[in-house]
Amino acid sequence: MSNSLRVKHHEALRELILTVFREQRAAEIIHRLDRAQIANTELRDVDAFLEHPQLWERNRVRKVNSPAGEINALLPRVIPRGIQPVMNPIPEVGEHSEAILRELGFPSASIQRWSIESVIG
């Protein structure tokens, strides 16, 4: 079927596909699409995404420390040649608040008061 025919009959085609897909499990649908050489992908949650074999095969995941313990973190999508991305530990909430506020020019007395009043962490 040509693209112009697919567009022309979009609604009918969509209903036909949904009818067939409703009766099958995701693994079977993906298997059939792969067998027919139709591009497809599976919607994954974050954990399943980070377990994708291609990410590990291409060395795209790094372990980083976080307030919750060690976690998997995805490297930036684009990394210029010769640059090593910074994958520092994830800070605690509010860990850098005082330093950021000082850098933005807020007076120390205000920052201290906000800290005492739990406005900042």
mmCIF file with all atom_site columns, C-alpha atoms in Angstrom:
data_model
loop_
_atom_site.group_PDB
_atom_site.id
_atom_site.type_symbol
_atom_site.label_atom_id
_atom_site.label_alt_id
_atom_site.label_comp_id
_atom_site.label_asym_id
_atom_site.label_entity_id
_atom_site.label_seq_id
_atom_site.pdbx_PDB_ins_code
_atom_site.Cartn_x
_atom_site.Cartn_y
_atom_site.Cartn_z
_atom_site.occupancy
_atom_site.B_iso_or_equiv
_atom_site.pdbx_formal_charge
_atom_site.auth_seq_id
_atom_site.auth_comp_id
_atom_site.auth_asym_id
_atom_site.auth_atom_id
_atom_site.pdbx_PDB_model_num
ATOM 1   C CA . MET A 1 1   ? 0.000  0.000   0.000  1.00 0.00 ? 1   MET A CA 1
ATOM 2   C CA . SER A 1 2   ? 1.369  3.415   -0.895 1.00 0.00 ? 2   SER A CA 1
ATOM 3   C CA . ASN A 1 3   ? 1.703  6.206   1.627  1.00 0.00 ? 3   ASN A CA 1
ATOM 4   C CA . SER A 1 4   ? -1.017 8.251   -0.116 1.00 0.00 ? 4   SER A CA 1
ATOM 5   C CA . LEU A 1 5   ? -3.440 5.323   0.277  1.00 0.00 ? 5   LEU A CA 1
ATOM 6   C CA . ARG A 1 6   ? -2.465 4.896   3.941  1.00 0.00 ? 6   ARG A CA 1
ATOM 7   C CA . VAL A 1 7   ? -3.162 8.584   4.537  1.00 0.00 ? 7   VAL A CA 1
ATOM 8   C CA . LYS A 1 8   ? -6.433 8.473   2.609  1.00 0.00 ? 8   LYS A CA 1
ATOM 9   C CA . HIS A 1 9   ? -7.657 5.452   4.595  1.00 0.00 ? 9   HIS A CA 1
ATOM 10  C CA . HIS A 1 10  ? -6.005 6.407   7.886  1.00 0.00 ? 10  HIS A CA 1
ATOM 11  C CA . GLU A 1 11  ? -9.040 5.872   10.133 1.00 0.00 ? 11  GLU A CA 1
ATOM 12  C CA . ALA A 1 12  ? -9.991 2.485   8.655  1.00 0.00 ? 12  ALA A CA 1
ATOM 13  C CA . LEU A 1 13  ? -6.381 1.316   8.798  1.00 0.00 ? 13  LEU A CA 1
ATOM 14  C CA . ARG A 1 14  ? -6.031 2.538   12.381 1.00 0.00 ? 14  ARG A CA 1
ATOM 15  C CA . GLU A 1 15  ? -9.167 0.632   13.463 1.00 0.00 ? 15  GLU A CA 1
ATOM 16  C CA . LEU A 1 16  ? -7.962 -2.540  11.731 1.00 0.00 ? 16  LEU A CA 1
ATOM 17  C CA . ILE A 1 17  ? -4.557 -2.325  13.436 1.00 0.00 ? 17  ILE A CA 1
ATOM 18  C CA . LEU A 1 18  ? -6.106 -1.644  16.858 1.00 0.00 ? 18  LEU A CA 1
ATOM 19  C CA . THR A 1 19  ? -8.507 -4.573  16.448 1.00 0.00 ? 19  THR A CA 1
ATOM 20  C CA . VAL A 1 20  ? -5.643 -6.957  15.682 1.00 0.00 ? 20  VAL A CA 1
ATOM 21  C CA . PHE A 1 21  ? -3.338 -5.541  18.370 1.00 0.00 ? 21  PHE A CA 1
ATOM 22  C CA . ARG A 1 22  ? -5.969 -5.643  21.138 1.00 0.00 ? 22  ARG A CA 1
ATOM 23  C CA . GLU A 1 23  ? -6.058 -9.430  20.906 1.00 0.00 ? 23  GLU A CA 1
ATOM 24  C CA . GLN A 1 24  ? -2.278 -9.967  21.191 1.00 0.00 ? 24  GLN A CA 1
ATOM 25  C CA . ARG A 1 25  ? 0.407  -9.484  23.779 1.00 0.00 ? 25  ARG A CA 1
ATOM 26  C CA . ALA A 1 26  ? 3.139  -6.900  23.159 1.00 0.00 ? 26  ALA A CA 1
ATOM 27  C CA . ALA A 1 27  ? 5.831  -9.559  22.590 1.00 0.00 ? 27  ALA A CA 1
ATOM 28  C CA . GLU A 1 28  ? 3.771  -11.193 19.826 1.00 0.00 ? 28  GLU A CA 1
ATOM 29  C CA . ILE A 1 29  ? 3.039  -7.861  18.154 1.00 0.00 ? 29  ILE A CA 1
ATOM 30  C CA . ILE A 1 30  ? 6.728  -6.911  18.182 1.00 0.00 ? 30  ILE A CA 1
ATOM 31  C CA . HIS A 1 31  ? 7.657  -10.356 16.853 1.00 0.00 ? 31  HIS A CA 1
ATOM 32  C CA . ARG A 1 32  ? 5.178  -10.014 13.977 1.00 0.00 ? 32  ARG A CA 1
ATOM 33  C CA . LEU A 1 33  ? 6.294  -6.472  13.133 1.00 0.00 ? 33  LEU A CA 1
ATOM 34  C CA . ASP A 1 34  ? 9.951  -7.521  13.196 1.00 0.00 ? 34  ASP A CA 1
ATOM 35  C CA . ARG A 1 35  ? 9.200  -10.530 10.988 1.00 0.00 ? 35  ARG A CA 1
ATOM 36  C CA . ALA A 1 36  ? 7.409  -8.235  8.501  1.00 0.00 ? 36  ALA A CA 1
ATOM 37  C CA . GLN A 1 37  ? 10.363 -5.804  8.689  1.00 0.00 ? 37  GLN A CA 1
ATOM 38  C CA . ILE A 1 38  ? 8.151  -2.987  9.954  1.00 0.00 ? 38  ILE A CA 1
ATOM 39  C CA . ALA A 1 39  ? 9.964  -0.440  12.096 1.00 0.00 ? 39  ALA A CA 1
ATOM 40  C CA . ASN A 1 40  ? 8.632  -0.455  15.653 1.00 0.00 ? 40  ASN A CA 1
ATOM 41  C CA . THR A 1 41  ? 9.564  0.139   19.231 1.00 0.00 ? 41  THR A CA 1
ATOM 42  C CA . GLU A 1 42  ? 8.355  -0.805  22.641 1.00 0.00 ? 42  GLU A CA 1
ATOM 43  C CA . LEU A 1 43  ? 7.223  1.804   25.161 1.00 0.00 ? 43  LEU A CA 1
ATOM 44  C CA . ARG A 1 44  ? 9.324  1.220   28.274 1.00 0.00 ? 44  ARG A CA 1
ATOM 45  C CA . ASP A 1 45  ? 9.346  2.627   31.756 1.00 0.00 ? 45  ASP A CA 1
ATOM 46  C CA . VAL A 1 46  ? 12.615 4.153   33.002 1.00 0.00 ? 46  VAL A CA 1
ATOM 47  C CA . ASP A 1 47  ? 13.886 0.916   34.558 1.00 0.00 ? 47  ASP A CA 1
ATOM 48  C CA . ALA A 1 48  ? 13.181 -1.113  31.410 1.00 0.00 ? 48  ALA A CA 1
ATOM 49  C CA . PHE A 1 49  ? 14.736 1.616   29.266 1.00 0.00 ? 49  PHE A CA 1
ATOM 50  C CA . LEU A 1 50  ? 17.940 1.558   31.319 1.00 0.00 ? 50  LEU A CA 1
ATOM 51  C CA . GLU A 1 51  ? 18.080 -2.242  30.938 1.00 0.00 ? 51  GLU A CA 1
ATOM 52  C CA . HIS A 1 52  ? 17.957 -2.062  27.132 1.00 0.00 ? 52  HIS A CA 1
ATOM 53  C CA . PRO A 1 53  ? 20.851 -4.163  25.787 1.00 0.00 ? 53  PRO A CA 1
ATOM 54  C CA . GLN A 1 54  ? 21.908 -1.515  23.244 1.00 0.00 ? 54  GLN A CA 1
ATOM 55  C CA . LEU A 1 55  ? 22.619 1.013   25.998 1.00 0.00 ? 55  LEU A CA 1
ATOM 56  C CA . TRP A 1 56  ? 24.941 -1.456  27.712 1.00 0.00 ? 56  TRP A CA 1
ATOM 57  C CA . GLU A 1 57  ? 26.480 -2.710  24.455 1.00 0.00 ? 57  GLU A CA 1
ATOM 58  C CA . ARG A 1 58  ? 27.275 0.877   23.447 1.00 0.00 ? 58  ARG A CA 1
ATOM 59  C CA . ASN A 1 59  ? 28.544 1.718   26.958 1.00 0.00 ? 59  ASN A CA 1
ATOM 60  C CA . ARG A 1 60  ? 25.962 4.531   27.405 1.00 0.00 ? 60  ARG A CA 1
ATOM 61  C CA . VAL A 1 61  ? 25.190 3.948   31.108 1.00 0.00 ? 61  VAL A CA 1
ATOM 62  C CA . ARG A 1 62  ? 27.284 4.944   34.111 1.00 0.00 ? 62  ARG A CA 1
ATOM 63  C CA . LYS A 1 63  ? 26.850 4.237   37.810 1.00 0.00 ? 63  LYS A CA 1
ATOM 64  C CA . VAL A 1 64  ? 26.587 7.405   39.896 1.00 0.00 ? 64  VAL A CA 1
ATOM 65  C CA . ASN A 1 65  ? 26.080 7.974   43.592 1.00 0.00 ? 65  ASN A CA 1
ATOM 66  C CA . SER A 1 66  ? 22.862 9.617   44.753 1.00 0.00 ? 66  SER A CA 1
ATOM 67  C CA . PRO A 1 67  ? 21.147 10.322  48.064 1.00 0.00 ? 67  PRO A CA 1
ATOM 68  C CA . ALA A 1 68  ? 19.245 7.051   47.456 1.00 0.00 ? 68  ALA A CA 1
ATOM 69  C CA . GLY A 1 69  ? 22.435 5.048   46.783 1.00 0.00 ? 69  GLY A CA 1
ATOM 70  C CA . GLU A 1 70  ? 24.155 4.061   43.560 1.00 0.00 ? 70  GLU A CA 1
ATOM 71  C CA . ILE A 1 71  ? 21.969 4.373   40.440 1.00 0.00 ? 71  ILE A CA 1
ATOM 72  C CA . ASN A 1 72  ? 22.313 3.972   36.673 1.00 0.00 ? 72  ASN A CA 1
ATOM 73  C CA . ALA A 1 73  ? 22.555 7.247   34.752 1.00 0.00 ? 73  ALA A CA 1
ATOM 74  C CA . LEU A 1 74  ? 22.423 7.722   31.013 1.00 0.00 ? 74  LEU A CA 1
ATOM 75  C CA . LEU A 1 75  ? 25.268 9.588   29.325 1.00 0.00 ? 75  LEU A CA 1
ATOM 76  C CA . PRO A 1 76  ? 24.369 12.772  27.434 1.00 0.00 ? 76  PRO A CA 1
ATOM 77  C CA . ARG A 1 77  ? 22.989 12.111  23.944 1.00 0.00 ? 77  ARG A CA 1
ATOM 78  C CA . VAL A 1 78  ? 25.805 13.960  22.206 1.00 0.00 ? 78  VAL A CA 1
ATOM 79  C CA . ILE A 1 79  ? 29.368 13.922  23.499 1.00 0.00 ? 79  ILE A CA 1
ATOM 80  C CA . PRO A 1 80  ? 31.938 15.910  21.518 1.00 0.00 ? 80  PRO A CA 1
ATOM 81  C CA . ARG A 1 81  ? 34.974 13.857  20.522 1.00 0.00 ? 81  ARG A CA 1
ATOM 82  C CA . GLY A 1 82  ? 37.709 14.049  23.134 1.00 0.00 ? 82  GLY A CA 1
ATOM 83  C CA . ILE A 1 83  ? 35.367 15.252  25.893 1.00 0.00 ? 83  ILE A CA 1
ATOM 84  C CA . GLN A 1 84  ? 34.639 13.106  28.937 1.00 0.00 ? 84  GLN A CA 1
ATOM 85  C CA . PRO A 1 85  ? 31.195 13.903  30.372 1.00 0.00 ? 85  PRO A CA 1
ATOM 86  C CA . VAL A 1 86  ? 31.046 14.811  34.054 1.00 0.00 ? 86  VAL A CA 1
ATOM 87  C CA . MET A 1 87  ? 29.058 12.204  35.939 1.00 0.00 ? 87  MET A CA 1
ATOM 88  C CA . ASN A 1 88  ? 29.406 13.471  39.516 1.00 0.00 ? 88  ASN A CA 1
ATOM 89  C CA . PRO A 1 89  ? 27.248 12.210  42.373 1.00 0.00 ? 89  PRO A CA 1
ATOM 90  C CA . ILE A 1 90  ? 23.723 13.617  42.459 1.00 0.00 ? 90  ILE A CA 1
ATOM 91  C CA . PRO A 1 91  ? 23.535 16.211  45.261 1.00 0.00 ? 91  PRO A CA 1
ATOM 92  C CA . GLU A 1 92  ? 21.094 16.146  48.158 1.00 0.00 ? 92  GLU A CA 1
ATOM 93  C CA . VAL A 1 93  ? 18.101 18.467  47.810 1.00 0.00 ? 93  VAL A CA 1
ATOM 94  C CA . GLY A 1 94  ? 19.310 21.893  48.927 1.00 0.00 ? 94  GLY A CA 1
ATOM 95  C CA . GLU A 1 95  ? 22.956 20.822  49.169 1.00 0.00 ? 95  GLU A CA 1
ATOM 96  C CA . HIS A 1 96  ? 24.131 23.754  47.048 1.00 0.00 ? 96  HIS A CA 1
ATOM 97  C CA . SER A 1 97  ? 21.395 26.277  47.880 1.00 0.00 ? 97  SER A CA 1
ATOM 98  C CA . GLU A 1 98  ? 23.568 28.576  49.996 1.00 0.00 ? 98  GLU A CA 1
ATOM 99  C CA . ALA A 1 99  ? 26.436 28.636  47.486 1.00 0.00 ? 99  ALA A CA 1
ATOM 100 C CA . ILE A 1 100 ? 24.051 29.347  44.602 1.00 0.00 ? 100 ILE A CA 1
ATOM 101 C CA . LEU A 1 101 ? 22.286 32.143  46.490 1.00 0.00 ? 101 LEU A CA 1
ATOM 102 C CA . ARG A 1 102 ? 25.653 33.699  47.438 1.00 0.00 ? 102 ARG A CA 1
ATOM 103 C CA . GLU A 1 103 ? 26.740 33.526  43.797 1.00 0.00 ? 103 GLU A CA 1
ATOM 104 C CA . LEU A 1 104 ? 23.501 35.262  42.815 1.00 0.00 ? 104 LEU A CA 1
ATOM 105 C CA . GLY A 1 105 ? 24.353 38.082  45.205 1.00 0.00 ? 105 GLY A CA 1
ATOM 106 C CA . PHE A 1 106 ? 21.945 37.503  48.069 1.00 0.00 ? 106 PHE A CA 1
ATOM 107 C CA . PRO A 1 107 ? 23.165 38.829  51.447 1.00 0.00 ? 107 PRO A CA 1
ATOM 108 C CA . SER A 1 108 ? 24.551 36.275  53.913 1.00 0.00 ? 108 SER A CA 1
ATOM 109 C CA . ALA A 1 109 ? 22.092 37.432  56.582 1.00 0.00 ? 109 ALA A CA 1
ATOM 110 C CA . SER A 1 110 ? 19.119 36.659  54.296 1.00 0.00 ? 110 SER A CA 1
ATOM 111 C CA . ILE A 1 111 ? 20.530 33.265  53.356 1.00 0.00 ? 111 ILE A CA 1
ATOM 112 C CA . GLN A 1 112 ? 21.112 32.411  57.017 1.00 0.00 ? 112 GLN A CA 1
ATOM 113 C CA . ARG A 1 113 ? 17.559 33.500  57.944 1.00 0.00 ? 113 ARG A CA 1
ATOM 114 C CA . TRP A 1 114 ? 16.086 31.441  55.067 1.00 0.00 ? 114 TRP A CA 1
ATOM 115 C CA . SER A 1 115 ? 18.044 28.446  56.267 1.00 0.00 ? 115 SER A CA 1
ATOM 116 C CA . ILE A 1 116 ? 16.806 28.852  59.869 1.00 0.00 ? 116 ILE A CA 1
ATOM 117 C CA . GLU A 1 117 ? 13.226 29.293  58.621 1.00 0.00 ? 117 GLU A CA 1
ATOM 118 C CA . SER A 1 118 ? 13.597 26.207  56.378 1.00 0.00 ? 118 SER A CA 1
ATOM 119 C CA . VAL A 1 119 ? 12.909 28.264  53.263 1.00 0.00 ? 119 VAL A CA 1
ATOM 120 C CA . ILE A 1 120 ? 16.008 26.610  51.802 1.00 0.00 ? 120 ILE A CA 1
ATOM 121 C CA . GLY A 1 121 ? 17.397 23.183  52.629 1.00 0.00 ? 121 GLY A CA 1
#
